[in-house]
Amino acid sequence: MILIMFGAPGVGKGSQAKILSEALRIPHISTGDIFRENVANRTELGRLVKVHMDNGLLVPDEMTIGLIMDRIYNADCKSGFILDGFPRTLSQVEHLGRSLKAEKRSIDTVVNITLDDAKIIGRLTGRRVCPSCNLVYHLAYNKPHNVGRCNKCSSNLVQRVDDTESTIVRRLQVYHAQTKPVLSYCRDRYVVVDVVSEDDIDDTTRNIFRSLGLAAIGTSDEGSQYMRLSNGCA
Ligand code: AP5
Ligand code: MG
């Protein structure tokens, strides 16, 4: 299954992609996480992308498309993958479609998560992330068990550099101007499901599963299991 998590900054693409990745046992590929890892490791790519990210601007296509094309041809992507934060420009989505077509594959579903811009600001200013294992928390909606510490690895949680109000506003402007047209492009070619980002992460997950025709049937240490619903609804 090839899924795209689509939506404005802060709608919950990353949070939901992690849950789906565990349930479906396919890789979660986040361009933002890959870029942040490069920035943290002070690689040449990290040096080049940092200025764009810190200012809430898109990283140029020539630094983004090749990176993702290489990643999706890894062996672990054979049974499918979940893209989070890609494609974000018309050039990226066209490139992805062409590359998959050459392999006789295609995007199965675009999950378009929606939320008002005003609410997005609250989601992002309250977000805290673990710099070690990338787990994402929220000061009100998804609190860690111990204040300021990651539940999984106990690292000190941090705020993302681009989660200040002025940069969030810029990211939203960039989303509406450059990324939203990708959605219209996808609606003409692929299955797009629209899911509202409820103020409860589990409710949102249930709605996404339902719209994909999947029902969670329990959890284990290795992640949730799922089954496909025959009639596509729960
Ligand atoms: P990226 O890291 O992709 O950032 P983004 O798109 O701005 O999205 P976010 O990660 O901020 O939000 P999210 O939707 O994942 O929400 P989350 O689950 O964390 O990209 C960063 C930068 O990298 C870009 O600005 C750009 O510079 C560059 N870049 C990346 N990809 C690129 C590309 N393809 N081309 C060019 N440049 C690219 O949730 C947010 C918060 O809300 C969390 O605190 C969470 O706990 C909470 N929350 C989530 N869901 C719910 C819910 N249902 N109810 C309550 N709280 C919730
Ligand atoms: Mg994210």
Coordinates of C-alpha atoms and ligand atoms in Angstrom, one line a residue:
M1 CA 0.0 0.0 0.0
I2 CA 1.4 3.4 -1.0
L3 CA -0.1 6.2 1.1
I4 CA 0.5 9.9 1.2
M5 CA -0.3 11.9 4.3
F6 CA -1.3 15.3 3.1
G7 CA -2.2 18.5 4.9
A8 CA -1.0 21.8 6.3
P9 CA 1.8 22.0 8.9
G10 CA 0.6 20.7 12.3
V11 CA -2.6 18.9 11.2
G12 CA -1.1 15.6 12.5
K13 CA 0.5 14.0 9.5
G14 CA 3.5 12.7 11.4
S15 CA 1.5 11.5 14.4
Q16 CA -0.9 9.6 12.3
A17 CA 1.8 8.3 9.9
K18 CA 3.7 6.7 12.8
I19 CA 0.5 4.9 13.9
L20 CA -0.3 3.7 10.4
S21 CA 3.3 2.6 9.8
E22 CA 3.2 0.3 12.8
A23 CA -0.3 -1.0 12.0
L24 CA 0.5 -1.7 8.3
R25 CA 4.1 -2.6 8.9
I26 CA 5.4 -0.4 6.1
P27 CA 8.0 2.4 6.5
H28 CA 7.1 5.9 7.4
I29 CA 9.1 8.3 5.3
S30 CA 9.1 11.9 6.5
T31 CA 11.1 14.4 4.5
G32 CA 11.1 16.8 7.5
D33 CA 12.5 14.1 9.8
I34 CA 15.2 13.2 7.1
F35 CA 16.2 16.9 6.8
R36 CA 16.2 17.5 10.6
E37 CA 18.5 14.4 11.0
N38 CA 20.9 15.8 8.5
V39 CA 20.9 19.2 10.2
A40 CA 21.5 17.5 13.6
N41 CA 24.4 15.4 12.1
R42 CA 25.8 18.5 10.4
T43 CA 26.0 16.9 7.0
E44 CA 26.4 19.0 3.8
L45 CA 22.7 18.5 3.0
G46 CA 21.8 19.6 6.5
R47 CA 23.8 22.8 6.0
L48 CA 22.0 23.5 2.8
V49 CA 18.5 22.8 4.0
K50 CA 18.7 24.5 7.4
V51 CA 18.2 28.1 6.2
H52 CA 15.1 27.1 4.2
M53 CA 13.6 25.2 7.1
D54 CA 14.3 27.7 9.8
N55 CA 12.6 30.4 7.7
G56 CA 9.5 28.2 7.0
L57 CA 10.3 28.0 3.3
L58 CA 10.3 24.8 1.1
V59 CA 13.6 23.2 0.5
P60 CA 14.3 23.4 -3.3
D61 CA 13.0 20.5 -5.4
E62 CA 16.5 19.6 -6.6
M63 CA 17.5 18.7 -3.0
T64 CA 14.2 16.9 -2.2
I65 CA 13.1 14.8 -5.2
G66 CA 16.2 12.7 -5.6
L67 CA 16.4 12.0 -1.9
I68 CA 12.9 10.6 -1.8
M69 CA 13.2 8.7 -5.1
D70 CA 16.3 6.9 -3.7
R71 CA 14.5 6.1 -0.4
I72 CA 11.4 4.6 -2.0
Y73 CA 13.5 2.2 -4.0
N74 CA 15.0 0.6 -0.8
A75 CA 14.1 -3.0 -0.3
D76 CA 11.9 -2.2 2.8
C77 CA 9.5 -0.2 0.5
K78 CA 8.6 -3.2 -1.6
S79 CA 5.3 -3.9 0.1
G80 CA 4.5 -0.2 0.3
F81 CA 5.3 3.0 2.3
I82 CA 3.8 6.1 3.8
L83 CA 5.0 9.5 2.6
D84 CA 4.7 12.3 5.1
G85 CA 5.5 15.8 3.9
F86 CA 6.1 14.8 0.3
P87 CA 5.0 15.7 -2.3
R88 CA 4.7 19.4 -1.6
T89 CA 5.0 20.9 -5.1
L90 CA 3.5 20.1 -8.5
S91 CA 7.0 19.1 -9.7
Q92 CA 7.4 16.7 -6.8
V93 CA 4.0 15.0 -7.3
E94 CA 4.6 14.7 -11.1
H95 CA 8.0 13.2 -10.5
L96 CA 6.6 10.7 -8.0
G97 CA 3.8 9.6 -10.3
R98 CA 6.2 9.1 -13.2
S99 CA 8.7 7.1 -11.2
L100 CA 6.0 4.8 -9.7
K101 CA 4.4 4.3 -13.1
A102 CA 7.8 3.2 -14.5
E103 CA 7.7 0.4 -11.8
K104 CA 4.0 -0.4 -12.6
R105 CA 3.0 1.0 -9.2
S106 CA 0.8 3.9 -8.2
I107 CA -0.3 6.0 -5.2
D108 CA -3.2 4.0 -3.5
T109 CA -4.6 6.8 -1.4
V110 CA -3.9 10.3 -0.4
V111 CA -5.1 11.0 3.2
N112 CA -5.9 14.7 3.3
I113 CA -6.0 15.8 7.0
T114 CA -7.8 19.1 7.5
L115 CA -7.8 21.7 10.4
D116 CA -8.4 25.4 10.6
D117 CA -5.3 27.6 10.4
A118 CA -6.2 29.2 13.8
K119 CA -6.2 25.8 15.5
I120 CA -3.0 24.8 13.8
I121 CA -1.1 27.6 15.5
G122 CA -2.1 26.1 18.9
R123 CA -1.1 22.6 17.8
L124 CA 2.3 23.8 16.7
T125 CA 3.2 26.2 19.5
G126 CA 2.3 23.5 22.0
R127 CA 4.3 20.7 20.3
R128 CA 7.4 19.3 21.9
V129 CA 9.5 16.6 20.2
C130 CA 12.1 14.1 21.3
P131 CA 15.4 14.9 19.6
S132 CA 16.6 11.3 19.9
C133 CA 13.7 9.1 18.8
N134 CA 11.5 11.8 17.0
L135 CA 8.4 11.0 19.2
V136 CA 6.0 13.9 19.2
Y137 CA 4.1 15.3 22.2
H138 CA 1.7 18.2 22.9
L139 CA 1.6 20.3 26.1
A140 CA -2.3 19.9 26.2
Y141 CA -3.3 17.1 23.9
N142 CA -0.5 14.5 24.2
K143 CA 1.4 15.0 27.4
P144 CA 4.5 13.0 28.2
H145 CA 4.2 10.8 31.4
N146 CA 7.0 12.9 33.0
V147 CA 7.1 16.6 32.3
G148 CA 9.6 17.5 29.6
R149 CA 10.9 13.9 29.2
C150 CA 10.3 11.4 26.4
N151 CA 8.2 8.3 27.4
K152 CA 10.4 6.0 25.3
C153 CA 13.9 7.1 25.9
S154 CA 13.7 9.8 28.7
S155 CA 15.6 12.4 26.6
N156 CA 14.7 16.0 27.3
L157 CA 12.0 17.2 25.0
V158 CA 12.6 20.3 22.8
Q159 CA 10.7 22.7 20.7
R160 CA 11.3 22.7 17.0
V161 CA 13.1 25.8 15.7
D162 CA 10.3 26.4 13.2
D163 CA 7.5 26.2 15.8
T164 CA 7.5 29.9 16.6
E165 CA 4.3 31.8 15.8
S166 CA 5.9 34.0 13.0
T167 CA 7.5 31.0 11.3
I168 CA 4.2 29.0 11.6
V169 CA 2.4 31.8 9.8
R170 CA 5.0 31.7 7.0
R171 CA 4.7 27.9 6.7
L172 CA 0.9 28.2 6.4
Q173 CA 1.3 30.9 3.7
V174 CA 3.7 28.6 1.8
Y175 CA 1.3 25.7 2.2
H176 CA -1.6 27.6 0.7
A177 CA 0.5 29.0 -2.2
Q178 CA 2.7 26.1 -3.1
T179 CA 1.4 22.9 -1.7
K180 CA -2.4 23.1 -1.8
P181 CA -2.4 22.9 -5.7
V182 CA -0.9 19.4 -5.2
L183 CA -4.2 18.3 -3.7
S184 CA -6.3 19.4 -6.8
Y185 CA -3.8 17.6 -8.9
C186 CA -4.2 14.4 -6.8
R187 CA -8.0 14.6 -6.8
D188 CA -8.0 14.3 -10.6
R189 CA -5.7 11.2 -10.6
Y190 CA -5.8 9.3 -7.3
V191 CA -8.2 8.3 -4.5
V192 CA -8.2 11.2 -2.0
V193 CA -9.9 10.8 1.4
D194 CA -10.6 13.8 3.6
V195 CA -10.3 13.4 7.3
V196 CA -10.9 16.2 9.9
S197 CA -8.2 16.4 12.6
E198 CA -10.3 15.9 15.6
D199 CA -9.0 17.3 19.0
D200 CA -8.3 13.7 20.0
I201 CA -5.6 11.7 18.3
D202 CA -7.3 8.4 18.7
D203 CA -10.6 9.6 17.2
T204 CA -8.6 10.9 14.2
T205 CA -6.8 7.6 13.8
R206 CA -10.2 5.8 13.9
N207 CA -11.5 8.0 11.1
I208 CA -8.4 7.5 9.0
F209 CA -8.6 3.7 9.4
R210 CA -12.3 3.8 8.5
S211 CA -11.8 5.9 5.4
L212 CA -9.0 3.5 4.3
G213 CA -11.4 0.5 4.9
L214 CA -9.2 -0.8 7.7
A215 CA -10.3 -1.7 11.2
A216 CA -7.8 -2.0 14.1
I217 CA -8.2 -5.4 15.8
G218 CA -5.9 -5.0 18.8
T219 CA -2.4 -3.9 19.7
S220 CA 0.8 -5.8 20.6
D221 CA 4.4 -4.7 21.5
E222 CA 5.2 -4.9 17.8
G223 CA 2.4 -2.5 16.9
S224 CA -1.3 -2.6 16.1
Q225 CA -2.7 -5.2 13.9
Y226 CA -5.4 -4.4 11.3
M227 CA -7.8 -6.1 9.0
R228 CA -9.3 -4.9 5.8
L229 CA -13.1 -4.4 6.0
S230 CA -14.9 -6.1 3.2
N231 CA -17.4 -3.3 2.7
G232 CA -15.0 -0.5 3.4
C233 CA -16.7 0.9 6.4
A234 CA -16.7 0.1 10.1
Ligands
AP5_1 P1 7.8 18.9 8.1 O1 8.6 18.3 9.2 O2 7.1 18.0 7.2 O3 6.7 19.9 8.8 P2 5.2 20.3 8.4 O4 4.6 19.9 7.2 O5 5.2 21.8 8.6 O6 4.4 19.5 9.4 P3 4.6 19.3 10.9 O7 5.6 18.2 11.1 O8 4.9 20.6 11.5 O9 3.2 18.8 11.4 P4 2.5 17.4 11.3 O10 1.3 17.5 10.3 O11 3.4 16.3 11.1 O12 1.8 17.4 12.8 P5 2.3 16.5 14.1 O13 1.8 15.1 13.9 O14 3.7 16.8 14.5 O15 8.7 19.9 7.3 C1 9.5 20.8 7.9 C2 10.2 21.7 6.9 O16 11.1 20.8 6.1 C3 9.4 22.4 5.9 O17 8.9 23.6 6.4 C4 10.3 22.5 4.7 O18 11.3 23.6 5.0 C5 11.1 21.2 4.7 N1 10.4 20.2 3.9 C6 9.9 19.0 4.3 N2 9.4 18.3 3.3 C7 9.6 19.1 2.2 C8 9.3 18.9 0.8 N3 8.7 17.8 0.3 N4 9.7 19.8 -0.1 C9 10.3 20.9 0.3 N5 10.6 21.2 1.6 C10 10.3 20.2 2.5 O19 1.3 17.2 15.1 C11 1.4 18.6 15.5 C12 1.1 18.7 17.0 O20 -0.3 18.4 17.2 C13 1.8 17.7 17.9 O21 2.1 18.3 19.1 C14 0.8 16.5 18.2 O22 1.0 15.9 19.4 C15 -0.5 17.3 18.1 N6 -1.6 16.6 17.5 C16 -1.5 15.8 16.4 N7 -2.7 15.3 16.1 C17 -3.6 15.8 17.0 C18 -5.0 15.6 17.3 N8 -5.8 14.9 16.5 N9 -5.5 16.2 18.3 C19 -4.7 17.0 19.2 N10 -3.4 17.2 19.0 C20 -2.8 16.6 17.9
MG2 MG 5.5 16.2 10.9

